[in-house]
Amino acid sequence: MLHVWQQRNTWLEDRLSNLTVSGSDLNPRGPYDQQIRRHDLLEGLPGDLYDYIIMDPPYPGLANGQYSVSPNDLANMNQHNWSQAMRSIALDFYTQQPSSGRCTVIIPNNRNLVTGHRDLFPDVVRSIFRDAGYQLYDTTYASRRTQQKQGRRMAILNNQARRARVPMTEISEVLTFIKASPELA
């Protein structure tokens, strides 16, 4: 997610690009772990109002157990519980933003290469945020860079996808919502 933020000059209007950034994660890790505070979004946002919120949630079915064993970790939830948690988070975001506040959610589809089942998470997120009172402001696309990781594992995945006739994607949708005025929500 921080990579997308660092490239904000390519997708964000100039007047919004000089914001104070505050990061939180249930399990901070990686090169930015010292800049990210530990926080569970299911307990609400820490602090007061946020003009802009960027969220790159883990999604069910692909990252189970990867970040923690906590039942509050979105990565460990089934699709129903994940959707319920995202509803709670979206409603909290709405109450924590001023009028015309924005929220960007970075989310890919998920494809099961064995069964061919597809989870269209961007559509789920659109519905959840609209129900919370947001309007879709913009949609862009970002590479997850999975195909850049050449090696045995990627070759196996590509061959499985080809055999199952399931197109793989490494693209995430970058959905930006704007807080609708109460009379439109």
mmCIF file of C-alpha atoms in Angstrom:
data_model
loop_
_atom_site.group_PDB
_atom_site.id
_atom_site.type_symbol
_atom_site.label_atom_id
_atom_site.label_comp_id
_atom_site.label_asym_id
_atom_site.label_seq_id
_atom_site.Cartn_x
_atom_site.Cartn_y
_atom_site.Cartn_z
ATOM 1 C CA MET A 1 0.000 0.000 0.000
ATOM 2 C CA LEU A 2 2.778 2.467 0.805
ATOM 3 C CA HIS A 3 4.123 1.977 -2.725
ATOM 4 C CA VAL A 4 0.784 3.250 -4.072
ATOM 5 C CA TRP A 5 0.934 6.208 -1.662
ATOM 6 C CA GLN A 6 4.492 7.044 -2.720
ATOM 7 C CA GLN A 7 3.272 7.185 -6.330
ATOM 8 C CA ARG A 8 0.334 9.451 -5.400
ATOM 9 C CA ASN A 9 1.487 12.255 -7.698
ATOM 10 C CA THR A 10 0.396 10.062 -10.617
ATOM 11 C CA TRP A 11 -3.190 9.619 -9.415
ATOM 12 C CA LEU A 12 -4.027 12.187 -6.722
ATOM 13 C CA GLU A 13 -4.908 15.819 -7.259
ATOM 14 C CA ASP A 14 -2.190 18.292 -6.245
ATOM 15 C CA ARG A 15 -4.266 19.895 -3.495
ATOM 16 C CA LEU A 16 -4.546 16.538 -1.719
ATOM 17 C CA SER A 17 -0.995 15.260 -2.128
ATOM 18 C CA ASN A 18 0.587 17.064 0.842
ATOM 19 C CA LEU A 19 -1.249 15.308 3.636
ATOM 20 C CA THR A 20 0.019 14.166 6.996
ATOM 21 C CA VAL A 21 0.203 10.392 6.728
ATOM 22 C CA SER A 22 -0.575 8.103 9.634
ATOM 23 C CA GLY A 23 -0.428 4.344 9.106
ATOM 24 C CA SER A 24 -1.975 1.573 11.162
ATOM 25 C CA ASP A 25 -2.092 -2.199 10.780
ATOM 26 C CA LEU A 26 -3.140 -5.123 12.938
ATOM 27 C CA ASN A 27 0.379 -6.550 12.469
ATOM 28 C CA PRO A 28 2.902 -3.955 11.229
ATOM 29 C CA ARG A 29 5.796 -5.581 9.377
ATOM 30 C CA GLY A 30 8.166 -5.048 6.503
ATOM 31 C CA PRO A 31 10.313 -2.027 5.677
ATOM 32 C CA TYR A 32 7.752 0.445 7.055
ATOM 33 C CA ASP A 33 6.914 -1.333 10.307
ATOM 34 C CA GLN A 34 8.434 1.424 12.455
ATOM 35 C CA GLN A 35 6.223 4.032 10.763
ATOM 36 C CA ILE A 36 3.000 2.067 11.249
ATOM 37 C CA ARG A 37 1.185 1.850 14.573
ATOM 38 C CA ARG A 38 -0.418 -1.391 15.695
ATOM 39 C CA HIS A 39 -4.200 -1.021 15.618
ATOM 40 C CA ASP A 40 -7.284 -3.153 14.929
ATOM 41 C CA LEU A 41 -9.709 -1.328 12.601
ATOM 42 C CA LEU A 42 -12.538 -3.451 13.973
ATOM 43 C CA GLU A 43 -12.182 -1.327 17.128
ATOM 44 C CA GLY A 44 -12.647 1.866 15.092
ATOM 45 C CA LEU A 45 -10.157 4.396 13.813
ATOM 46 C CA PRO A 46 -7.742 5.914 16.305
ATOM 47 C CA GLY A 47 -7.897 9.699 16.594
ATOM 48 C CA ASP A 48 -10.281 12.307 15.304
ATOM 49 C CA LEU A 49 -11.214 13.159 11.712
ATOM 50 C CA TYR A 50 -9.424 11.917 8.618
ATOM 51 C CA ASP A 51 -9.582 13.794 5.312
ATOM 52 C CA TYR A 52 -8.287 10.834 3.329
ATOM 53 C CA ILE A 53 -8.124 7.149 4.230
ATOM 54 C CA ILE A 54 -6.263 4.544 2.171
ATOM 55 C CA MET A 55 -6.918 0.881 2.864
ATOM 56 C CA ASP A 56 -5.273 -2.190 1.362
ATOM 57 C CA PRO A 57 -7.125 -4.989 3.145
ATOM 58 C CA PRO A 58 -6.117 -8.628 3.033
ATOM 59 C CA TYR A 59 -8.831 -10.688 1.432
ATOM 60 C CA PRO A 60 -10.171 -14.087 2.394
ATOM 61 C CA GLY A 61 -9.111 -17.218 0.611
ATOM 62 C CA LEU A 62 -5.604 -16.134 -0.215
ATOM 63 C CA ALA A 63 -3.827 -14.867 2.897
ATOM 64 C CA ASN A 64 -5.291 -17.053 5.669
ATOM 65 C CA GLY A 65 -2.736 -17.371 8.477
ATOM 66 C CA GLN A 66 -0.162 -15.314 6.587
ATOM 67 C CA TYR A 67 -0.125 -12.355 8.970
ATOM 68 C CA SER A 68 -1.430 -13.788 12.255
ATOM 69 C CA VAL A 69 -3.721 -16.374 13.806
ATOM 70 C CA SER A 70 -6.063 -13.723 15.231
ATOM 71 C CA PRO A 71 -9.752 -14.165 14.401
ATOM 72 C CA ASN A 72 -9.885 -10.340 14.066
ATOM 73 C CA ASP A 73 -7.396 -10.470 11.194
ATOM 74 C CA LEU A 74 -9.308 -9.871 7.943
ATOM 75 C CA ALA A 75 -6.990 -12.362 6.238
ATOM 76 C CA ASN A 76 -8.266 -15.164 8.492
ATOM 77 C CA MET A 77 -11.983 -14.551 7.942
ATOM 78 C CA ASN A 78 -14.295 -16.394 5.593
ATOM 79 C CA GLN A 79 -15.941 -14.274 2.914
ATOM 80 C CA HIS A 80 -19.135 -13.655 4.926
ATOM 81 C CA ASN A 81 -17.271 -12.510 8.069
ATOM 82 C CA TRP A 82 -14.845 -10.472 5.950
ATOM 83 C CA SER A 83 -17.774 -8.658 4.307
ATOM 84 C CA GLN A 84 -19.378 -7.998 7.716
ATOM 85 C CA ALA A 85 -16.072 -6.660 9.066
ATOM 86 C CA MET A 86 -15.609 -4.442 6.008
ATOM 87 C CA ARG A 87 -19.156 -3.078 6.520
ATOM 88 C CA SER A 88 -18.279 -2.162 10.095
ATOM 89 C CA ILE A 89 -15.022 -0.544 8.967
ATOM 90 C CA ALA A 90 -16.721 1.434 6.160
ATOM 91 C CA LEU A 91 -19.376 2.761 8.554
ATOM 92 C CA ASP A 92 -16.668 3.794 11.018
ATOM 93 C CA PHE A 93 -14.684 5.501 8.254
ATOM 94 C CA TYR A 94 -17.825 7.440 7.296
ATOM 95 C CA THR A 95 -18.261 8.752 10.855
ATOM 96 C CA GLN A 96 -14.559 9.652 11.078
ATOM 97 C CA GLN A 97 -14.450 11.809 7.944
ATOM 98 C CA PRO A 98 -15.573 15.373 7.294
ATOM 99 C CA SER A 99 -17.986 16.182 4.487
ATOM 100 C CA SER A 100 -16.407 15.239 1.134
ATOM 101 C CA GLY A 101 -13.757 13.078 2.854
ATOM 102 C CA ARG A 102 -12.238 10.432 0.614
ATOM 103 C CA CYS A 103 -11.374 6.808 1.062
ATOM 104 C CA THR A 104 -9.343 4.646 -1.313
ATOM 105 C CA VAL A 105 -9.530 0.860 -1.106
ATOM 106 C CA ILE A 106 -7.009 -1.227 -3.051
ATOM 107 C CA ILE A 107 -8.542 -4.622 -3.780
ATOM 108 C CA PRO A 108 -8.076 -7.372 -6.411
ATOM 109 C CA ASN A 109 -10.361 -10.154 -7.546
ATOM 110 C CA ASN A 110 -9.527 -13.635 -6.315
ATOM 111 C CA ARG A 111 -9.518 -16.659 -8.613
ATOM 112 C CA ASN A 112 -9.305 -20.251 -7.449
ATOM 113 C CA LEU A 113 -7.126 -22.003 -10.017
ATOM 114 C CA VAL A 114 -8.453 -25.446 -9.083
ATOM 115 C CA THR A 115 -12.209 -24.788 -9.101
ATOM 116 C CA GLY A 116 -12.310 -21.708 -11.322
ATOM 117 C CA HIS A 117 -14.385 -19.894 -8.666
ATOM 118 C CA ARG A 118 -14.013 -16.122 -8.751
ATOM 119 C CA ASP A 119 -14.531 -13.719 -5.862
ATOM 120 C CA LEU A 120 -15.209 -10.271 -7.265
ATOM 121 C CA PHE A 121 -14.032 -8.357 -4.205
ATOM 122 C CA PRO A 122 -14.014 -4.931 -5.910
ATOM 123 C CA ASP A 123 -17.768 -5.293 -6.504
ATOM 124 C CA VAL A 124 -18.276 -6.320 -2.868
ATOM 125 C CA VAL A 125 -16.290 -3.290 -1.660
ATOM 126 C CA ARG A 126 -18.224 -0.939 -3.966
ATOM 127 C CA SER A 127 -21.504 -2.169 -2.501
ATOM 128 C CA ILE A 128 -20.285 -1.966 1.097
ATOM 129 C CA PHE A 129 -18.990 1.596 0.766
ATOM 130 C CA ARG A 130 -22.101 2.782 -1.100
ATOM 131 C CA ASP A 131 -24.264 1.309 1.671
ATOM 132 C CA ALA A 132 -22.110 3.160 4.230
ATOM 133 C CA GLY A 133 -22.841 6.496 2.514
ATOM 134 C CA TYR A 134 -19.982 6.914 0.065
ATOM 135 C CA GLN A 135 -20.149 7.544 -3.673
ATOM 136 C CA LEU A 136 -17.630 6.032 -6.060
ATOM 137 C CA TYR A 137 -15.369 8.881 -7.141
ATOM 138 C CA ASP A 138 -12.781 7.114 -9.315
ATOM 139 C CA THR A 139 -11.405 3.720 -10.269
ATOM 140 C CA THR A 140 -7.832 3.125 -11.348
ATOM 141 C CA TYR A 141 -5.704 -0.003 -11.533
ATOM 142 C CA ALA A 142 -2.411 -1.018 -9.934
ATOM 143 C CA SER A 143 -0.166 -4.000 -10.520
ATOM 144 C CA ARG A 144 0.422 -6.331 -7.577
ATOM 145 C CA ARG A 145 3.699 -7.243 -9.316
ATOM 146 C CA THR A 146 3.131 -10.957 -8.892
ATOM 147 C CA GLN A 147 4.212 -11.771 -12.444
ATOM 148 C CA GLN A 148 7.542 -10.035 -11.821
ATOM 149 C CA LYS A 149 8.456 -12.779 -9.362
ATOM 150 C CA GLN A 150 9.783 -15.229 -11.910
ATOM 151 C CA GLY A 151 10.563 -18.643 -10.619
ATOM 152 C CA ARG A 152 9.263 -22.128 -10.112
ATOM 153 C CA ARG A 153 6.181 -21.119 -8.074
ATOM 154 C CA MET A 154 5.032 -18.563 -10.659
ATOM 155 C CA ALA A 155 5.541 -21.073 -13.482
ATOM 156 C CA ILE A 156 3.408 -23.617 -11.597
ATOM 157 C CA LEU A 157 0.645 -21.040 -11.030
ATOM 158 C CA ASN A 158 0.670 -19.961 -14.669
ATOM 159 C CA ASN A 159 0.455 -23.589 -15.838
ATOM 160 C CA GLN A 160 -2.414 -24.309 -13.414
ATOM 161 C CA ALA A 161 -4.278 -21.259 -14.700
ATOM 162 C CA ARG A 162 -3.740 -22.284 -18.303
ATOM 163 C CA ARG A 163 -4.966 -25.854 -17.651
ATOM 164 C CA ALA A 164 -8.023 -24.621 -15.724
ATOM 165 C CA ARG A 165 -8.686 -21.921 -18.329
ATOM 166 C CA VAL A 166 -8.863 -19.365 -15.548
ATOM 167 C CA PRO A 167 -7.218 -16.082 -16.493
ATOM 168 C CA MET A 168 -4.840 -14.891 -13.791
ATOM 169 C CA THR A 169 -4.672 -11.255 -12.923
ATOM 170 C CA GLU A 170 -2.074 -9.269 -11.123
ATOM 171 C CA ILE A 171 -4.141 -6.107 -11.220
ATOM 172 C CA SER A 172 -5.849 -4.574 -8.205
ATOM 173 C CA GLU A 173 -8.627 -2.057 -8.507
ATOM 174 C CA VAL A 174 -7.916 1.205 -6.726
ATOM 175 C CA LEU A 175 -11.393 2.375 -5.738
ATOM 176 C CA THR A 176 -11.688 5.938 -4.472
ATOM 177 C CA PHE A 177 -14.881 6.900 -2.700
ATOM 178 C CA ILE A 178 -16.048 10.325 -1.590
ATOM 179 C CA LYS A 179 -18.259 10.854 1.428
ATOM 180 C CA ALA A 180 -21.703 11.699 0.109
ATOM 181 C CA SER A 181 -23.608 14.548 1.665
ATOM 182 C CA PRO A 182 -26.222 13.204 4.135
ATOM 183 C CA GLU A 183 -29.144 14.038 1.819
ATOM 184 C CA LEU A 184 -27.559 11.870 -0.932
ATOM 185 C CA ALA A 185 -26.461 9.010 1.326
#
